[in-house]
Coordinates of C-alpha atoms in Angstrom, one line a residue:
X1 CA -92.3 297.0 203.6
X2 CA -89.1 295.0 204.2
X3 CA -87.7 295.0 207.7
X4 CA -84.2 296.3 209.3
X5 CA -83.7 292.4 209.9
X6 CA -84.0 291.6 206.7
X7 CA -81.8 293.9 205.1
X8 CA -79.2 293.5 207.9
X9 CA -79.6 289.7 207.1
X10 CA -78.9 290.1 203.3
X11 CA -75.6 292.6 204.1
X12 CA -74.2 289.7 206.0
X13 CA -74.7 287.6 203.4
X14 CA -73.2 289.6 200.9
X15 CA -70.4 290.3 202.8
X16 CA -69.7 286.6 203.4
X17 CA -69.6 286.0 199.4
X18 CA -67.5 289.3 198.8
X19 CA -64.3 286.7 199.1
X20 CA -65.1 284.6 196.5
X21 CA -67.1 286.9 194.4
X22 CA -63.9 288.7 194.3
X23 CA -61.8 285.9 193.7
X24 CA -63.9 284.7 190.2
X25 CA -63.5 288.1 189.0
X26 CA -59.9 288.2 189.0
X27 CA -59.9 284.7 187.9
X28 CA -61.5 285.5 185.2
X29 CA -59.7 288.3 184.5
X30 CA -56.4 286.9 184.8
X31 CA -57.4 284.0 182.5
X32 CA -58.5 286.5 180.0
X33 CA -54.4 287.6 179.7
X34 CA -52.9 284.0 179.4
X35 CA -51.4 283.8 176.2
X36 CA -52.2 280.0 175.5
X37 CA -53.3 280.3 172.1
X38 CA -49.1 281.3 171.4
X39 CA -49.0 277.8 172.5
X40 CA -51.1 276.1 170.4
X41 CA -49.5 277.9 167.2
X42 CA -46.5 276.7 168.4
X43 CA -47.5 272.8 168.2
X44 CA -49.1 273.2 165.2
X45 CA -46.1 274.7 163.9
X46 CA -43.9 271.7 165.4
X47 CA -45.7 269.4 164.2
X48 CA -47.3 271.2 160.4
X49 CA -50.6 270.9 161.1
X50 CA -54.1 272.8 160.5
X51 CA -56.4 273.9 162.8
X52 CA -58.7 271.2 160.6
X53 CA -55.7 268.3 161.8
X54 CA -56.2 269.7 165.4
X55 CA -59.8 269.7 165.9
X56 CA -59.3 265.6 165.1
X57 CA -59.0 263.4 167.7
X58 CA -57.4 260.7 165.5
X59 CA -54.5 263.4 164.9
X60 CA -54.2 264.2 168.4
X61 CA -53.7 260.5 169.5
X62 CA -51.2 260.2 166.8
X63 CA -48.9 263.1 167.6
X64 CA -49.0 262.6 171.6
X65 CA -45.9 264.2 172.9
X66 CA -44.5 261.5 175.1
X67 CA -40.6 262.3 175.1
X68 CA -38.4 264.4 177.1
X69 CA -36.9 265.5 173.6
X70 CA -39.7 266.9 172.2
X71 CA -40.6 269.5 175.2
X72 CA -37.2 270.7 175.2
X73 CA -37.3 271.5 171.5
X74 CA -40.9 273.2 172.2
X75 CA -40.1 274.9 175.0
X76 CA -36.2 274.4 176.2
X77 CA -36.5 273.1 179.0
X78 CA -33.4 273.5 181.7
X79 CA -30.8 270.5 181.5
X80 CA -31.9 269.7 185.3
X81 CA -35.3 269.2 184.8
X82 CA -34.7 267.1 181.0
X83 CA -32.8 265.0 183.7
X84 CA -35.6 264.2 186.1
X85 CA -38.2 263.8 183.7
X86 CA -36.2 261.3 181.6
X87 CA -35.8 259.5 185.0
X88 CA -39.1 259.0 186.2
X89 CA -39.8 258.1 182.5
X90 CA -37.7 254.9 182.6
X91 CA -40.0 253.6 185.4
X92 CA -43.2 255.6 184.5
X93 CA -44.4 256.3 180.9
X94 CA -45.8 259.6 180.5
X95 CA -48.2 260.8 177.4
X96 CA -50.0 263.8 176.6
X97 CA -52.2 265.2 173.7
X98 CA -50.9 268.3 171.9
X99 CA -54.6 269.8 173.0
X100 CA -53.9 269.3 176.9
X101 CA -50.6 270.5 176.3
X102 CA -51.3 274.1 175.2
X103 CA -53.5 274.9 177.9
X104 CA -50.4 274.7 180.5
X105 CA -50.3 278.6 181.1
X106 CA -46.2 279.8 180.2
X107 CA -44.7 276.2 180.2
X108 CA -45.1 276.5 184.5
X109 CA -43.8 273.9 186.6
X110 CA -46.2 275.1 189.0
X111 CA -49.4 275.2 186.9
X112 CA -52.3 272.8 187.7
X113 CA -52.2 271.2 184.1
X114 CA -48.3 270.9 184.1
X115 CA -48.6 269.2 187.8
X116 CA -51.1 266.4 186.1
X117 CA -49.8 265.5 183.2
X118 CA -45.6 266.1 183.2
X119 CA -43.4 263.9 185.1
X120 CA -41.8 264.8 188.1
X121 CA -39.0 263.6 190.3
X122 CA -41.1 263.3 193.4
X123 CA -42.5 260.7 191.5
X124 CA -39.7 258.1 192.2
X125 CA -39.9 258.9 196.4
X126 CA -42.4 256.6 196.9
X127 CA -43.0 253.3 199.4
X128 CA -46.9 253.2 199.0
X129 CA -48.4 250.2 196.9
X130 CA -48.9 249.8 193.2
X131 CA -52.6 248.5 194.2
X132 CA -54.2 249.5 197.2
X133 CA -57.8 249.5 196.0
X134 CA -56.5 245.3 195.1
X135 CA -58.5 245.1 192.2
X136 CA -56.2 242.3 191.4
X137 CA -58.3 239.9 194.3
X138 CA -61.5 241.5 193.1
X139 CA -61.5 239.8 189.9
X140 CA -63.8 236.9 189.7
X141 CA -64.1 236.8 185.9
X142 CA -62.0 238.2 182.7
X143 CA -61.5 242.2 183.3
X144 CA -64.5 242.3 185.8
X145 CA -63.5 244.4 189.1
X146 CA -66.8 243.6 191.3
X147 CA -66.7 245.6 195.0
X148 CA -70.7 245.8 195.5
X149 CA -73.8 243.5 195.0
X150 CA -75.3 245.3 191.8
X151 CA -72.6 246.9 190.1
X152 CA -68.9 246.1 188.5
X153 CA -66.1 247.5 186.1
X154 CA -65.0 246.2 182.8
X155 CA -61.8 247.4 182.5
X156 CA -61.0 247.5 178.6
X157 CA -58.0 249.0 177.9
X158 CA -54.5 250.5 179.3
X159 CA -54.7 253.7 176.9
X160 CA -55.1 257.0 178.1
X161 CA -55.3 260.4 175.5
X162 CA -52.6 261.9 178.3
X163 CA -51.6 260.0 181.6
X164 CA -52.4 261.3 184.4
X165 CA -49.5 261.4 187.1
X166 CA -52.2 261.1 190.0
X167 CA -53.4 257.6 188.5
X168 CA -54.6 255.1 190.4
X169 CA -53.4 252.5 188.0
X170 CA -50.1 253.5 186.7
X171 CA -49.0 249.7 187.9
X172 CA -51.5 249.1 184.2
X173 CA -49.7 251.7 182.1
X174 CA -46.9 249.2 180.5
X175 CA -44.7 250.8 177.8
X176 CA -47.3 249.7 174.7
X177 CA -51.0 250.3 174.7
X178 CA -53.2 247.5 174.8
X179 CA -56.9 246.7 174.3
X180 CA -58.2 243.2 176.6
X181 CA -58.6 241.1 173.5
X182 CA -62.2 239.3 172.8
X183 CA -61.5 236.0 175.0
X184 CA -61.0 238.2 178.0
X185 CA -64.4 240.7 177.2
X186 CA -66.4 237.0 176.3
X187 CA -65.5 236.3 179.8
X188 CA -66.8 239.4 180.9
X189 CA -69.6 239.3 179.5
X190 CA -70.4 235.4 180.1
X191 CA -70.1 236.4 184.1
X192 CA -72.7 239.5 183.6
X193 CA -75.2 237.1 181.8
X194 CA -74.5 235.1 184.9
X195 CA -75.1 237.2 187.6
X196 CA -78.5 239.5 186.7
X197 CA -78.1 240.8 190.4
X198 CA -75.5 242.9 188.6
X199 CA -78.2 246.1 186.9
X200 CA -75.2 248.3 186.4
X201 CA -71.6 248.5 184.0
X202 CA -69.2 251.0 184.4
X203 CA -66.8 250.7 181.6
X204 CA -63.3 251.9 182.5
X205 CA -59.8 251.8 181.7
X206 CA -57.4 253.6 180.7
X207 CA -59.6 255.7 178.9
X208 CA -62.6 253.4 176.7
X209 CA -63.1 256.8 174.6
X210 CA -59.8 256.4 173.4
X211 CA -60.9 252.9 171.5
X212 CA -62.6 253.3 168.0
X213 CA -66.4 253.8 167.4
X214 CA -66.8 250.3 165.6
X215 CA -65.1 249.2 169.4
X216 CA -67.1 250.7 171.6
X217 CA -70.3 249.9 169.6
X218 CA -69.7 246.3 169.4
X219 CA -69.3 246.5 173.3
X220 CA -72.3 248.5 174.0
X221 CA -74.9 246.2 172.1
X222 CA -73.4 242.8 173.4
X223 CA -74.1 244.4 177.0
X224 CA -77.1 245.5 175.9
X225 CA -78.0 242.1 174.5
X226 CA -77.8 241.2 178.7
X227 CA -81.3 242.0 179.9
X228 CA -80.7 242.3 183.9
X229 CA -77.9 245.1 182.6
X230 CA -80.0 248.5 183.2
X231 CA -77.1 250.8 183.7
X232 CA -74.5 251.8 181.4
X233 CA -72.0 254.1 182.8
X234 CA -68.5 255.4 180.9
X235 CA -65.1 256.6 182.7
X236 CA -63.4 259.1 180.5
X237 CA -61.2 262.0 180.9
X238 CA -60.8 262.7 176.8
X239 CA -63.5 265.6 178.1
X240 CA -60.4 267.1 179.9
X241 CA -57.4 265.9 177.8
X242 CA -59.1 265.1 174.2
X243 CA -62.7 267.1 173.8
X244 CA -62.3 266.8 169.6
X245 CA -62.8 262.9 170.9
X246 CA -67.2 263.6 170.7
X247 CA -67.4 263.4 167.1
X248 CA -71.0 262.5 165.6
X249 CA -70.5 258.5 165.0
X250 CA -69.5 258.5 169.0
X251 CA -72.9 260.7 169.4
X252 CA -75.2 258.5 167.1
X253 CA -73.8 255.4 169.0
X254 CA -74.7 256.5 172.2
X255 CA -77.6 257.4 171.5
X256 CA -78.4 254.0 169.8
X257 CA -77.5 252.5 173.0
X258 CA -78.5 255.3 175.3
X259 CA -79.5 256.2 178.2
X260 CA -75.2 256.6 178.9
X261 CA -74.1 258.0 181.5
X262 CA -70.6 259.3 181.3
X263 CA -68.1 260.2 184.3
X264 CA -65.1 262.2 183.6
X265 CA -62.2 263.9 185.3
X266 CA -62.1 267.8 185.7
X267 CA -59.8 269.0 188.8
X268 CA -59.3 273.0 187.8
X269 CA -61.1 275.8 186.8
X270 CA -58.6 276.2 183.5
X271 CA -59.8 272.5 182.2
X272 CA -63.2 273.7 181.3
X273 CA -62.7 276.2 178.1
X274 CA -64.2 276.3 174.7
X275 CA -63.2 273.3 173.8
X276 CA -64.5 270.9 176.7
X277 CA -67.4 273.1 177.0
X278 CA -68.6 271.9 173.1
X279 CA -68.2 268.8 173.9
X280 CA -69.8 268.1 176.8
X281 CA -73.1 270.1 175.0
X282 CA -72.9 267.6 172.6
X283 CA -73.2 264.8 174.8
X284 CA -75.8 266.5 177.0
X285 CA -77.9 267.9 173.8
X286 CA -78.0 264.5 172.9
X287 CA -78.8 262.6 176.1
X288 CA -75.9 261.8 177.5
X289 CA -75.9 262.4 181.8
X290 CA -72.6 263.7 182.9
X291 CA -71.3 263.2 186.2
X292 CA -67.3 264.6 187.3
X293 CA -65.6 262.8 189.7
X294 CA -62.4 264.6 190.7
X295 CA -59.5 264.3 193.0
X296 CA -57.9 266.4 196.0
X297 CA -54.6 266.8 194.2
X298 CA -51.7 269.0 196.4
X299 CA -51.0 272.4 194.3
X300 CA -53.5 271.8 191.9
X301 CA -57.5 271.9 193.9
X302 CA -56.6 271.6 197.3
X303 CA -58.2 275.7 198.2
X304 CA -61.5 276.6 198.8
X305 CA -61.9 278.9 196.3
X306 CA -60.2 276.9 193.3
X307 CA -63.2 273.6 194.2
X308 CA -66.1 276.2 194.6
X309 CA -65.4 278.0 191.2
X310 CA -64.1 274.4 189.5
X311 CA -67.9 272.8 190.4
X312 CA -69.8 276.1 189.8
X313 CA -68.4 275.7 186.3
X314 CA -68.9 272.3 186.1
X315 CA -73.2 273.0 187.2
X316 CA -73.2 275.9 184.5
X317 CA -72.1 273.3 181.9
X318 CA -74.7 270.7 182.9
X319 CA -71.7 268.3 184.4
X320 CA -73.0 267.4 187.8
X321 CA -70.5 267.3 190.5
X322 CA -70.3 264.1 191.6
X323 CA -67.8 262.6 194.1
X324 CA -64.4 264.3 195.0
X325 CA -62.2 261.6 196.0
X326 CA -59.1 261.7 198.8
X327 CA -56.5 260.9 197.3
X328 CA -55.0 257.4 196.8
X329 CA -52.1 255.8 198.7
X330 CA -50.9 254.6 194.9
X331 CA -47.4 254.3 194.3
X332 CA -45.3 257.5 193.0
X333 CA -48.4 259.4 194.2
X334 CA -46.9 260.6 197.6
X335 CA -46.4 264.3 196.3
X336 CA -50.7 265.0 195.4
X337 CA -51.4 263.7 198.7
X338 CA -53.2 265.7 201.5
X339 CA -54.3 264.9 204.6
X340 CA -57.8 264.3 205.2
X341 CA -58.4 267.1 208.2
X342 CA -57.1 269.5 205.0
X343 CA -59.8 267.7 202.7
X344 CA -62.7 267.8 205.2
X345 CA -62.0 271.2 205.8
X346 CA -62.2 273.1 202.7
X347 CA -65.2 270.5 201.4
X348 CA -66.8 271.6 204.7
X349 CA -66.7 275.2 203.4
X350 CA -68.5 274.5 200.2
X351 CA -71.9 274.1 202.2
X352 CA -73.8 277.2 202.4
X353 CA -71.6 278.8 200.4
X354 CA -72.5 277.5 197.1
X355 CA -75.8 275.5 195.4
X356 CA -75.8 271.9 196.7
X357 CA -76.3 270.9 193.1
X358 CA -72.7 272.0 193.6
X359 CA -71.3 269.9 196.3
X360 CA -70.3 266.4 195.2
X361 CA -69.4 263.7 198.1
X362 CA -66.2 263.4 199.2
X363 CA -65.0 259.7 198.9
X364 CA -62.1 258.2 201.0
X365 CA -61.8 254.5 198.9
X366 CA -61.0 252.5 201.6
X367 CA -58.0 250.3 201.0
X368 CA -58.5 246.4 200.2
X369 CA -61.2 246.7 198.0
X370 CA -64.0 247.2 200.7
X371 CA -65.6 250.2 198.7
X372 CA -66.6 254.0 199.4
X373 CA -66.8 255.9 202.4
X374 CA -68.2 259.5 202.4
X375 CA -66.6 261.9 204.5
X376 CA -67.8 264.7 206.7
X377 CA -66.8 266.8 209.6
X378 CA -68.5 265.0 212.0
X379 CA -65.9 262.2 211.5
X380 CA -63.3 264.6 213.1
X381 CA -65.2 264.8 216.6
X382 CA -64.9 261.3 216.7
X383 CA -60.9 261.2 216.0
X384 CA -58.4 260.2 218.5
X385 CA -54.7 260.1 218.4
X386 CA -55.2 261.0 215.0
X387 CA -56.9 258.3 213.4
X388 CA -60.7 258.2 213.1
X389 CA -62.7 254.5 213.0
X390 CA -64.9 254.9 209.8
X391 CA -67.4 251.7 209.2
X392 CA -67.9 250.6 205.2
X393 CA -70.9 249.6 203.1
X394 CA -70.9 246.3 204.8
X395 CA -70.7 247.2 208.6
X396 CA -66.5 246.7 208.3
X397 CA -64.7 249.0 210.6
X398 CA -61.5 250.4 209.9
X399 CA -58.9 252.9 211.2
X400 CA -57.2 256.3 208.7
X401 CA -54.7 258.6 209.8
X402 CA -55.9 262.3 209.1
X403 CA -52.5 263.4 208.8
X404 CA -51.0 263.6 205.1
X405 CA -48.9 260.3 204.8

């Protein structure tokens, strides 16, 4: 017989989860009467195309929208807001796929996907730096990043399927895209084959996924060929911004070269659809691990509820939650930033609340290249005047404001 206790306990606990329970519901429900699919006839119609020429990712590269012009004719913008965009765009080039584009829900300014992708004036009020993680003294060899004893980046190429306007490299943007050419990967690889303390490779960018097959493949095996390498990891967001990019040749190659374990980008709830959802059962169907590493961004995940339904989805897809990073003090960034009593604060609520297959770690990268620092709300008991001492990997100490910046 089960006691009073018991089934006082469980009432608690169901009123606890009524909030958010609620809140998926009418998510869901909402997201059911967005009318995004009118936006995806329309780019097809502006640009002439099938449904056969959308579902391929060479298409979608090729017909990036990337010009103030071309969103007016789609969706007339005001003459104020052409303005700002053509602004930041002389300082700050912007790209996005046709795909990533039509899930923006009525053309909003104030939509999640809009906020990541198109330009905005807040963009140009900005003092911070172009590279406080200072990859550039990080360097030792061609385009290695190394910050820890066992594992660097190879950072292979500036392009991007859509750029993000949170990105922690927009100093590497340019106006053309670029891939490293072979003298600069040779030396790459040269310093992996002479350091086998280094097990693990994350290959980054720009986006890598956005290179060819017969690219990526020619990578993968010479890294392979170094036998100390164990660990081959992938940074891509064409999950989120160009899912048509997992065609079979990308599967078969990974698989060749496998185990791969890929790291991508989702920050909301509305990035994971039908689309994104094929792909990443692809990948996993075929081996692939898949980890999300995404970022407090200001309007966009910075709510409790928008996080805990963003990594439920993310679990239910068989994309484990990862890290969720504080935002960076990157230049024309200022506007996504929040402070980090706000971050600890809604991460804290996550625990309990929702699987811990769920909860990723929340990251603060600490400036100067010194590496990760997970958060927690212990870290606020400790604060004085504001700032709270946080040690790194190495036993370094150093001082962060928990107000926004």
């Amino acid at each position: 017989m089960i006691d009073n206790e018991s089934l006082k306990r469980s009432e608690i606990l169901t009123n606890i989860a009524q909030d958010f329970f609620e809140y998926k519901q009418n998510y869901f429900e909402q997201r059911k009467k967005r009318k995004n699919e009118g936006f995806k006839k329309k780019l097809l119609n502006y640009f002439d195309a099938t449904d056969t020429l959308w579902n391929d990712w060479h298409w979608q590269i090729n017909h990036q929208i990337n010009k103030t012009e071309q969103l007016n004719e789609l969706f007339d913008i005001s003459m104020e807001k052409q303005h700002e965009i053509q602004s930041v765009e002389k300082k700050y080039r912007w790209s996005v796929t046709p795909y990533y584009l039509s899930l923006i829900t009525d053309f909003n300014e104030f939509d999640p996907i809009y906020l990541q992708v198109i330009p905005q004036i807040l963009e140009m009020n900005s003092n911070w730096e172009e590279d406080p993680m200072n990859e550039i003294n990080n360097n030792p060899a061609g385009a290695v990043t190394r910050r820890y004893p066992d594992r660097v980046t190879i950072n292979l190429t500036n392009k991007c399927a859509s750029f993000c306007r949170h990105c922690q490299r927009k100093r590497n943007i340019g106006e053309v895209d670029h891939c490293i050419d072979n003298s600069i990967l040779k030396d790459s690889l040269d310093y992996l084959s002479k350091h086998p303390e280094i097990r693990d490779v994350l290959l980054t960018g720009g986006d890598p996924l956005t290179l060819s097959n017969q690219y990526i493949e020619s990578v993968l095996k010479e890294i392979r060929e170094i036998k100390s390498v164990e660990i081959v990891r992938i940074g891509s967001r064409t999950l989120v911004t160009l899912p048509q990019r997992i065609d079979q040749t990308l599967i078969k190659i990974f698989k060749k070269y496998g185990p791969i374990y890929i790291n991508t980008q989702f920050n909301h709830p509305n990035e994971i659809c039908n689309e994104s959802i094929l792909a990443c059962n692809k990948l996993a169907d075929n081996g692939v691990m898949l980890g999300n590493q995404s970022v407090f961004l200001k309007g966009v995940n910075n709510n409790y509820n928008t996080l805990a339904l963003l990594n439920e989805l993310l679990l239910k897809n068989r994309i484990r939650p990862y890290y969720i990073f504080h935002p960076k003090n990157v230049k024309g960034t200022n506007h996504f930033y929040i402070s980090i009593e706000e971050g600890i604060d809604i991460y804290d609520k996550l625990r309990g609340n929702i699987s811990g297959l769920a909860i990723p770690t929340y990251i603060f990268n600490s400036h100067g290249g010194y590496g990760k620092i997970s958060l927690n709300k212990q870290m606020l008991e400790l604060s004085t005047n504001k700032k709270i001492k946080i040690q790194t990997w190495e036993g370094k100490y150093i001082e962060i404001y928990l107000d926004a910046m």
